[in-house]
CSV table of C-alpha atoms in Angstrom, one decimal:
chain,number,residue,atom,x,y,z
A,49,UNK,CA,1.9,-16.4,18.0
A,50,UNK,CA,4.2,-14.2,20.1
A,51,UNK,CA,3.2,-16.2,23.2
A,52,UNK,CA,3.7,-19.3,21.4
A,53,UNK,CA,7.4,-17.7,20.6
A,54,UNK,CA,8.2,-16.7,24.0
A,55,UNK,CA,7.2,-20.6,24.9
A,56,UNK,CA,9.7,-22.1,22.6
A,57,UNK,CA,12.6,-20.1,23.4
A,58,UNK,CA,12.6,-18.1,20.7
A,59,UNK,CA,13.1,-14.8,22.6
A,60,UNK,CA,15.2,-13.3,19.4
A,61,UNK,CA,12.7,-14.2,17.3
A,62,UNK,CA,9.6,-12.8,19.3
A,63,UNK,CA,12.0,-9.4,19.7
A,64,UNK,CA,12.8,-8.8,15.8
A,65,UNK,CA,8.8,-9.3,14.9
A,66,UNK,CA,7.7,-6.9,17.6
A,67,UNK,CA,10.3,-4.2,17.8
A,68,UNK,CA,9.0,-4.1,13.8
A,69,UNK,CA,5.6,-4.2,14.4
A,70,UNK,CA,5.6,-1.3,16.9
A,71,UNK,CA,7.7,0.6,14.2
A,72,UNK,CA,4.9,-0.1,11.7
A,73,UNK,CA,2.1,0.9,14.0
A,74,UNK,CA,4.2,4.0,15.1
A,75,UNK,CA,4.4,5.4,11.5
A,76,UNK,CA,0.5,4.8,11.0
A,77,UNK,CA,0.1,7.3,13.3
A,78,UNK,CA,2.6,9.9,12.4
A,79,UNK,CA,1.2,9.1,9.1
A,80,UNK,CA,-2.4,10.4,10.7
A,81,UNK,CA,-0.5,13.2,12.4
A,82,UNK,CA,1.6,14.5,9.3
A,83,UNK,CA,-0.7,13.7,6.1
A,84,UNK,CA,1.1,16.5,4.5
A,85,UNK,CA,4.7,15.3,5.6
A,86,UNK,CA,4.0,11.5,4.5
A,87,UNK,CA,2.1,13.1,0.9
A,88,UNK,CA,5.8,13.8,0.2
A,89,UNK,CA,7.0,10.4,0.3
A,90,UNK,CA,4.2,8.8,-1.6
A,91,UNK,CA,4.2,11.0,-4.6
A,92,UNK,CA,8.1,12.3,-4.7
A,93,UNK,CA,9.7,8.8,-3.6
A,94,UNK,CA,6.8,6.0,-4.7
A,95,UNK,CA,5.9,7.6,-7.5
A,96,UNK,CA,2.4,8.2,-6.6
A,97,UNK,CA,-0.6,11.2,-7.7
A,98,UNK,CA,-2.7,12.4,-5.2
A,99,UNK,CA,-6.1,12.2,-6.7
A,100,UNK,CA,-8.8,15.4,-6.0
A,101,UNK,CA,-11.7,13.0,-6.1
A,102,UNK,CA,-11.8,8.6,-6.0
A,103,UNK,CA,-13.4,7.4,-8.4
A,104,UNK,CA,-15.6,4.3,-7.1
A,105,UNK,CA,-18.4,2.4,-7.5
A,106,UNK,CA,-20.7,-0.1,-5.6
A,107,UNK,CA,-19.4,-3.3,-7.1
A,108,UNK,CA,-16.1,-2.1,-5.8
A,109,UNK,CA,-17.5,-1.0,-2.5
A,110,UNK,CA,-19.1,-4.3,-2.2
A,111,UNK,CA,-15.9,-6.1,-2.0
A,112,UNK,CA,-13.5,-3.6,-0.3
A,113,UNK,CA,-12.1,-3.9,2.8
A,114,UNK,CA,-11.6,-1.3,4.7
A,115,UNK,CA,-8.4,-0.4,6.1
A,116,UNK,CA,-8.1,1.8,8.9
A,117,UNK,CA,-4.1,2.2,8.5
A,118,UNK,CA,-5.3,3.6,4.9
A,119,UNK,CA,-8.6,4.7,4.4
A,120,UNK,CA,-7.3,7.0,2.0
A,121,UNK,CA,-8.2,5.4,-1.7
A,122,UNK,CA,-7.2,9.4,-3.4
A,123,UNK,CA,-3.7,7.8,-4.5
A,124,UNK,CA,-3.2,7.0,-8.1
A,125,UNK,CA,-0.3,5.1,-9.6
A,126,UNK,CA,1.4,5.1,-13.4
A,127,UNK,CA,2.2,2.3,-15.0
A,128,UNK,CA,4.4,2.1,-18.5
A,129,UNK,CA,2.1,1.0,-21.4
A,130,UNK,CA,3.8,1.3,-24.5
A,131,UNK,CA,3.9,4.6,-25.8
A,132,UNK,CA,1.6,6.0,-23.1
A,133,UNK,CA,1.0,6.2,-19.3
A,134,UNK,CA,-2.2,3.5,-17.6
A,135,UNK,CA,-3.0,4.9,-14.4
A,136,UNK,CA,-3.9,2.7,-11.9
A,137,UNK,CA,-5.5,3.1,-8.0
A,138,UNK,CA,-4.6,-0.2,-6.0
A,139,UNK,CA,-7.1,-1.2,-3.8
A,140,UNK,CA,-7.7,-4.4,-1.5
A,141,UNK,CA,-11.1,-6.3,-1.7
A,142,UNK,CA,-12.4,-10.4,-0.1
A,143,UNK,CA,-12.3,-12.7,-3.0
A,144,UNK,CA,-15.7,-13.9,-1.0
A,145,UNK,CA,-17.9,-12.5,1.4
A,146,UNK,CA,-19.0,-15.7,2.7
A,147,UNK,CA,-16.7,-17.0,5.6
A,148,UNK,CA,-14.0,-14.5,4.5
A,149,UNK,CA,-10.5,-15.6,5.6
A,150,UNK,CA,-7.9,-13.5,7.2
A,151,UNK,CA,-5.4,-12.7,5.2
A,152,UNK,CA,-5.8,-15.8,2.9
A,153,UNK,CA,-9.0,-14.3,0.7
A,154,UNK,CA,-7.3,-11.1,0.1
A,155,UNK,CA,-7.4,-9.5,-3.0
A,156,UNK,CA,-5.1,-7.3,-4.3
A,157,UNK,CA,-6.7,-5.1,-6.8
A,158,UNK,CA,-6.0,-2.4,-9.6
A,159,UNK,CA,-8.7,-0.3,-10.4
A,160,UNK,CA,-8.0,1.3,-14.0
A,161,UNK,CA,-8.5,5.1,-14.1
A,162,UNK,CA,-9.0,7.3,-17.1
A,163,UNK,CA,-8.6,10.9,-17.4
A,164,UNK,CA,-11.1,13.1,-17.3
A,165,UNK,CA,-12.1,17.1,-17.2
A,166,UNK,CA,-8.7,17.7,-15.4
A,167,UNK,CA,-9.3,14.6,-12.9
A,168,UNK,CA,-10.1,10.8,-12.8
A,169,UNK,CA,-12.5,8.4,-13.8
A,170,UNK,CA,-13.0,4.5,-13.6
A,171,UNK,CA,-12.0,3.1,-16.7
A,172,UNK,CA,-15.3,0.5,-17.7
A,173,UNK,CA,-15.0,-2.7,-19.8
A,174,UNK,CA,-17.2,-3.7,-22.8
A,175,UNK,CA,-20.3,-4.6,-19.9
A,176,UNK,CA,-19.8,-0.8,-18.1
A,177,UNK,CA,-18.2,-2.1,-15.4
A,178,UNK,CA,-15.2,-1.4,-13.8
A,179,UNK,CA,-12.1,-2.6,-15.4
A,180,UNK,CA,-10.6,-4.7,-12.4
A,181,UNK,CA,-7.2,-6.5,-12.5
A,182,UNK,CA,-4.9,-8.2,-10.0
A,183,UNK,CA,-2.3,-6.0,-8.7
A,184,UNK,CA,0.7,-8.5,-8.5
A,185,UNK,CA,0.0,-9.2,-12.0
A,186,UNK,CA,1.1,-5.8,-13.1
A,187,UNK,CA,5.1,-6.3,-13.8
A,188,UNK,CA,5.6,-2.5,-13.6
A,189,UNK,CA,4.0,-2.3,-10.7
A,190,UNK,CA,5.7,-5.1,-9.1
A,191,UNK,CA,9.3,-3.8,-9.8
A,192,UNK,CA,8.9,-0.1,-9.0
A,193,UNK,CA,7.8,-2.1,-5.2
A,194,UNK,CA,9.6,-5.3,-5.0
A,195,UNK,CA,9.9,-7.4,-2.3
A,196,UNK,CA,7.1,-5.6,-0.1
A,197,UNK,CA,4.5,-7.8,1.6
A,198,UNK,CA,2.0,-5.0,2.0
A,199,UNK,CA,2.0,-3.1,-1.9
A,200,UNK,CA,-1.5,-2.8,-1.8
A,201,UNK,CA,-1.9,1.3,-0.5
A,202,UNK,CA,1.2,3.8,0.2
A,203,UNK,CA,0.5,4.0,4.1
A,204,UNK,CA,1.4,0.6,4.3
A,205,UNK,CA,4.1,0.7,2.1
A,206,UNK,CA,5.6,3.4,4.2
A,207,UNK,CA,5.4,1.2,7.3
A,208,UNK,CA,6.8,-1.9,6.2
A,209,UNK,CA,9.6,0.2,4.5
A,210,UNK,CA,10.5,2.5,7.4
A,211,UNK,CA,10.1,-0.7,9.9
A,212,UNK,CA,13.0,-2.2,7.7
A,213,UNK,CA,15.0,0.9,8.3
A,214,UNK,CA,14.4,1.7,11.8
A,215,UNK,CA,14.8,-1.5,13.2
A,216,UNK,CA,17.8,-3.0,10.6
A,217,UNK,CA,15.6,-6.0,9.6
A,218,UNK,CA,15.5,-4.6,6.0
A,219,UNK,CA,14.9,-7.1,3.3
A,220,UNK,CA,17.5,-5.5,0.9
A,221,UNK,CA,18.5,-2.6,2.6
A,222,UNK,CA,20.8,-1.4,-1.0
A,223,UNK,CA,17.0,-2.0,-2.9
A,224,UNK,CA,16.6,1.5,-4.7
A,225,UNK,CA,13.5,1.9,-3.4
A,226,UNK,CA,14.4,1.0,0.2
A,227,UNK,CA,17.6,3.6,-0.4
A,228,UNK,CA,15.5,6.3,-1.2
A,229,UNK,CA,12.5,5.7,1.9
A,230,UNK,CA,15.9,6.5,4.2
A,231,UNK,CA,16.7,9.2,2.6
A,232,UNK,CA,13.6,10.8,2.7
A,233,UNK,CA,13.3,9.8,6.6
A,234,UNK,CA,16.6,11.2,7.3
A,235,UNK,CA,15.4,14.4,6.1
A,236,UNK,CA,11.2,14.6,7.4
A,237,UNK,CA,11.1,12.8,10.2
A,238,UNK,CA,14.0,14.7,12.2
């Protein structure tokens, strides 16, 4: 695609994309380098819990896909339900295994968590299975990350959002959300 870019005189173009792509990569590997820096911004700015343990299980293993930008599942996120407090841990999974398609059979997943003895457990339906639910169709979850292409783990949040930042090509640059990622940069990653 770049090539293709560079081919059709779209130098601009070709620029923008990969000045933000090597931002992106960059912070995956500050992220690696600083787990304890980055920890910050996912629980004090996303909103995020660390977990002690992930809760799991084969039928979500079966389907995962593994993300080495964000192998860590421990992150936990709350969502507003009525009176009380769902916890959720998003997670990305194939919607088939045969002939998968990149990025097109994707699956952004929210795996229900309940609490239990001081930690986390998978929340199972009527059957005993995990309680499963597409991610974008949580509202709550949706609005406290709107407008990000890449919702589906907090290392990736980070990147698209300090991409944004660094290089000016922020969506919404006055988004709350976006707002508070620069502030927090400003301050940790001096």
């Amino acid at each position: 695609a770049l090539l293709r870019g560079v081919q059709a005189g779209a130098q601009a173009k070709v620029d923008a994309f990969a000045s933000s792509l090597l931002v992106h990569e960059q912070t995956h590997v500050l992220e690696r380098q600083h787990p304890e820096l980055f920890a910050q911004l996912f629980t004090e700015v996303f909103g995020f819990k660390r977990l002690a343990s992930v809760p799991d299980a084969p039928s979500i293993q079966a389907l995962r896909i593994v993300n080495p930008d964000g192998p860590d599942l421990g992150w936990a996120f709350p969502v507003p339900d009525g009176s009380s407090v769902r916890w959720i841990r998003p997670d990305l999974q194939l919607r088939t295994l045969d002939h998968p398609r990149m990025p097109q059979d994707f699956l952004l997943v929210a795996v229900d968590l309940v609490a239990k003895d001081g930690g986390f457990a998978l929340a199972l339906d009527a059957k005993g299975q995990p309680k499963l639910e597409d991610l974008e169709a949580i509202p709550a979850y949706k609005a406290a990350f709107p407008d990000l292409d890449e919702s589906f783990h907090p290392n990736e949040m980070a990147a698209e959002l300090l991409a944004g930042w660094v290089t000016g090509q922020d969506k919404d640059a006055a988004q709350p959300l976006r707002v508070r990622t620069a502030a927090w940069a400003v301050k940790a990653l001096r």
